Amino acid sequence: MARLALLSVSNKTGIIDLARSLVEEFDFDLISSGGTAQALKDAGLPVTKVADYTGSPEILGGRVKTLHPRIHGGILARRDVPEDITDLENNQIRPIDLVVVNLYPFEETIAKPGVTLAEAVEQIDIGGPAMLRASSKNFAHLAVLCDPAQYDEYLAELRQNNAEASLEFRQKAALKGFSHTASYDQAIASYLAEAQQYTFSGTQLQSLRYGENPHQPATWYQTGTTPTGWTAATKLQGKELSYNNLVDLEAARRIIVEFTDTPAATIIKHTNPCGTALGSSISEAYQKAFNADSTSAFGGIVALNRPIDAATASELTKTFLECVVAPSCDPEAQEILSKKSNVRVLTLPDLSRGPKDTVKAIAGGFLVQASDDVIADSSQWQIVSGQPTPDELAELLFAWKVCKHVKSNAIVVTSDRTTLGVGAGQMNRVGSVKIALEQAGDKAKGASLASDGFFPFDDSVKTAAAAGITAIVQPGGSVRDKDSIIAANELGLVMVLTGVRHFLH
């Protein structure tokens, strides 16, 4: 008797080619439900509808299709248990050798703006997870596929092993099936629980060489069933990504998406920008960012908001870099970069898509907060000293956007849309001011300064003025704001208050 395959998929990518190979190359019979059955029929493939096979029609608007003993008996039967075989024969049930199932697009549905609870509930799959779990449990006797990326590997298994999938493959596929249903159920639980519970899960992508230090094991996981963010990036060349690479790449991604209208480049070291700049071209932006602190740029992570062209690639090869990421890379640029084969070059067309929440583990639990994705709007700022020109206001906006992504206490000095000095992570704001101004040196004359938090005293304002700073942007909110404002007025500084704080711990 021909072997039997059950195909019931929401994502129909590759399903016709798989089904055709099963029928024509390996003599499978096909049973299928709903839209999958129609797609197979339209492709000219012989298929039996689940309702015809079970003798039970689809009911409740399609909510019940595959929940039937002839389906689950065929999936769960143990071929080496005589009693199971007898039960199959007595109930006219054929053993199922392959189950191909993926689930209703619940996560995609709830990601749509304005989706209602009722709409979300209808995308909670029942029969799919039941079949996935049943067939994953019985991997000793059948194979289960829940991802189109598995189809070619399964067919290769059949071709290499006398039309049988190896036990090793079936067990690996079962693990993927259980991981898929676990991730799916957690997405549903998180959606329904809202603030009462917070759950997250991931599928292991790869073990990393180590974590922040060699004695710390580390693993990279993908959230959700569809690759997004760094899991969707294409690595054009270079060594495997490390834990620190990925952490720094994410920091670089967060800062570069602040700038969309103008070519921008940032260079990250230990999650802080050592150089960020705008330019008339992406090559100019990178050169300005590099020259901002060429010493710290050595071994840095570069993010660009425009495709890498040949001119930029030539500049990138002039120093040692760990990683470069951009929306795309021109062929000529890729050829130039290949001469630095160890540099990890990645393309990520959608750099803007990031996590909605940030999660930090603490003893006995974890903390969750909304990501700091507030879009800066200088038209809402309060001018409390002087009157900034349009160019000064644009410079302050640039400095403020960069400062948002510097570890607190954060101070950023800029001019010509380029960072000149960065004071990061100091235990007091005065220390950060001194570091940023010292790094800027004489270039601080006529420059702008941004602070991620308010000035508790007027001492930093006076220090900035003494170094030549002419404009300051800060959130305000101190009980002693008046002291800083008076100092700015007396010293002839422009000062604007954003009303928004950007601490980054």
Tab-separated table of N, CA, C and O in Angstrom, residues 7 9-22 36 39-40 45 100 102 145 147-152 155:
chain	number	residue	atom	x	y	z
A	7	LEU	N	-1.198	16.840	4.518
A	7	LEU	CA	-0.703	18.196	4.277
A	7	LEU	C	-1.797	19.190	4.642
A	7	LEU	O	-2.892	19.147	4.063
A	9	VAL	N	-1.565	23.286	5.580
A	9	VAL	CA	-0.675	24.404	5.883
A	9	VAL	C	-1.350	25.745	5.664
A	9	VAL	O	-2.139	25.919	4.739
A	10	SER	N	-1.020	26.691	6.544
A	10	SER	CA	-1.443	28.078	6.351
A	10	SER	C	-0.490	28.775	5.394
A	10	SER	O	-0.899	29.441	4.449
A	11	ASN	N	0.813	28.607	5.628
A	11	ASN	CA	1.847	29.143	4.740
A	11	ASN	C	2.116	28.107	3.651
A	11	ASN	O	2.696	27.056	3.911
A	12	LYS	N	1.696	28.408	2.440
A	12	LYS	CA	1.764	27.414	1.368
A	12	LYS	C	3.043	27.495	0.540
A	12	LYS	O	3.155	26.860	-0.520
A	13	THR	N	4.030	28.232	1.031
A	13	THR	CA	5.313	28.313	0.340
A	13	THR	C	5.906	26.919	0.140
A	13	THR	O	6.069	26.163	1.092
A	14	GLY	N	6.184	26.562	-1.094
A	14	GLY	CA	6.859	25.307	-1.403
A	14	GLY	C	6.013	24.059	-1.314
A	14	GLY	O	6.493	22.956	-1.601
A	15	ILE	N	4.741	24.181	-0.937
A	15	ILE	CA	3.938	22.978	-0.680
A	15	ILE	C	3.620	22.226	-1.975
A	15	ILE	O	3.561	20.978	-1.968
A	16	ILE	N	3.438	22.928	-3.092
A	16	ILE	CA	3.119	22.253	-4.357
A	16	ILE	C	4.314	21.419	-4.822
A	16	ILE	O	4.157	20.254	-5.221
A	17	ASP	N	5.500	21.996	-4.764
A	17	ASP	CA	6.693	21.253	-5.192
A	17	ASP	C	6.925	20.044	-4.303
A	17	ASP	O	7.296	18.963	-4.780
A	18	LEU	N	6.730	20.218	-2.977
A	18	LEU	CA	6.893	19.088	-2.068
A	18	LEU	C	5.890	17.990	-2.401
A	18	LEU	O	6.253	16.805	-2.517
A	19	ALA	N	4.632	18.374	-2.557
A	19	ALA	CA	3.582	17.388	-2.835
A	19	ALA	C	3.841	16.657	-4.150
A	19	ALA	O	3.649	15.431	-4.245
A	20	ARG	N	4.291	17.381	-5.147
A	20	ARG	CA	4.549	16.742	-6.444
A	20	ARG	C	5.668	15.711	-6.321
A	20	ARG	O	5.581	14.609	-6.884
A	21	SER	N	6.710	16.040	-5.577
A	21	SER	CA	7.794	15.075	-5.372
A	21	SER	C	7.312	13.861	-4.599
A	21	SER	O	7.687	12.720	-4.898
A	22	LEU	N	6.470	14.095	-3.589
A	22	LEU	CA	5.949	12.972	-2.795
A	22	LEU	C	5.150	12.010	-3.670
A	22	LEU	O	5.269	10.780	-3.540
A	36	THR	N	-5.524	24.104	1.491
A	36	THR	CA	-4.393	23.314	1.009
A	36	THR	C	-4.862	22.285	-0.010
A	36	THR	O	-4.233	22.078	-1.059
A	39	ALA	N	-5.512	24.014	-3.258
A	39	ALA	CA	-4.273	24.399	-3.940
A	39	ALA	C	-3.637	23.196	-4.627
A	39	ALA	O	-3.138	23.295	-5.759
A	40	LEU	N	-3.654	22.038	-3.963
A	40	LEU	CA	-3.088	20.826	-4.559
A	40	LEU	C	-3.916	20.386	-5.768
A	40	LEU	O	-3.369	19.985	-6.808
A	45	LEU	N	-2.698	17.792	-8.791
A	45	LEU	CA	-2.207	16.680	-7.975
A	45	LEU	C	-3.372	15.902	-7.383
A	45	LEU	O	-4.378	16.490	-6.960
A	100	VAL	N	2.603	17.342	7.392
A	100	VAL	CA	3.143	18.662	7.040
A	100	VAL	C	2.119	19.699	7.490
A	100	VAL	O	1.038	19.806	6.899
A	102	ASN	N	1.680	23.785	9.215
A	102	ASN	CA	2.058	25.014	9.919
A	102	ASN	C	0.790	25.747	10.315
A	102	ASN	O	-0.291	25.418	9.840
A	145	LEU	N	6.813	17.957	9.506
A	145	LEU	CA	7.452	19.164	8.981
A	145	LEU	C	6.546	20.351	9.281
A	145	LEU	O	5.364	20.333	8.944
A	147	ASP	N	7.907	23.724	8.799
A	147	ASP	CA	8.575	24.892	8.225
A	147	ASP	C	8.941	24.568	6.786
A	147	ASP	O	9.572	23.533	6.516
A	148	PRO	N	8.560	25.416	5.829
A	148	PRO	CA	8.931	25.154	4.433
A	148	PRO	C	10.432	24.951	4.221
A	148	PRO	O	10.831	24.266	3.273
A	149	ALA	N	11.253	25.509	5.101
A	149	ALA	CA	12.698	25.331	4.972
A	149	ALA	C	13.124	23.886	5.185
A	149	ALA	O	14.240	23.504	4.824
A	150	GLN	N	12.246	23.064	5.755
A	150	GLN	CA	12.568	21.653	5.983
A	150	GLN	C	12.275	20.767	4.772
A	150	GLN	O	12.725	19.612	4.736
A	151	TYR	N	11.523	21.256	3.800
A	151	TYR	CA	11.034	20.392	2.728
A	151	TYR	C	12.166	19.757	1.924
A	151	TYR	O	12.165	18.546	1.670
A	152	ASP	N	13.119	20.575	1.498
A	152	ASP	CA	14.210	20.041	0.684
A	152	ASP	C	15.056	19.039	1.473
A	152	ASP	O	15.506	18.032	0.929
A	155	LEU	N	13.172	15.709	1.559
A	155	LEU	CA	13.270	15.001	0.285
A	155	LEU	C	14.663	14.429	0.080
A	155	LEU	O	14.824	13.313	-0.450
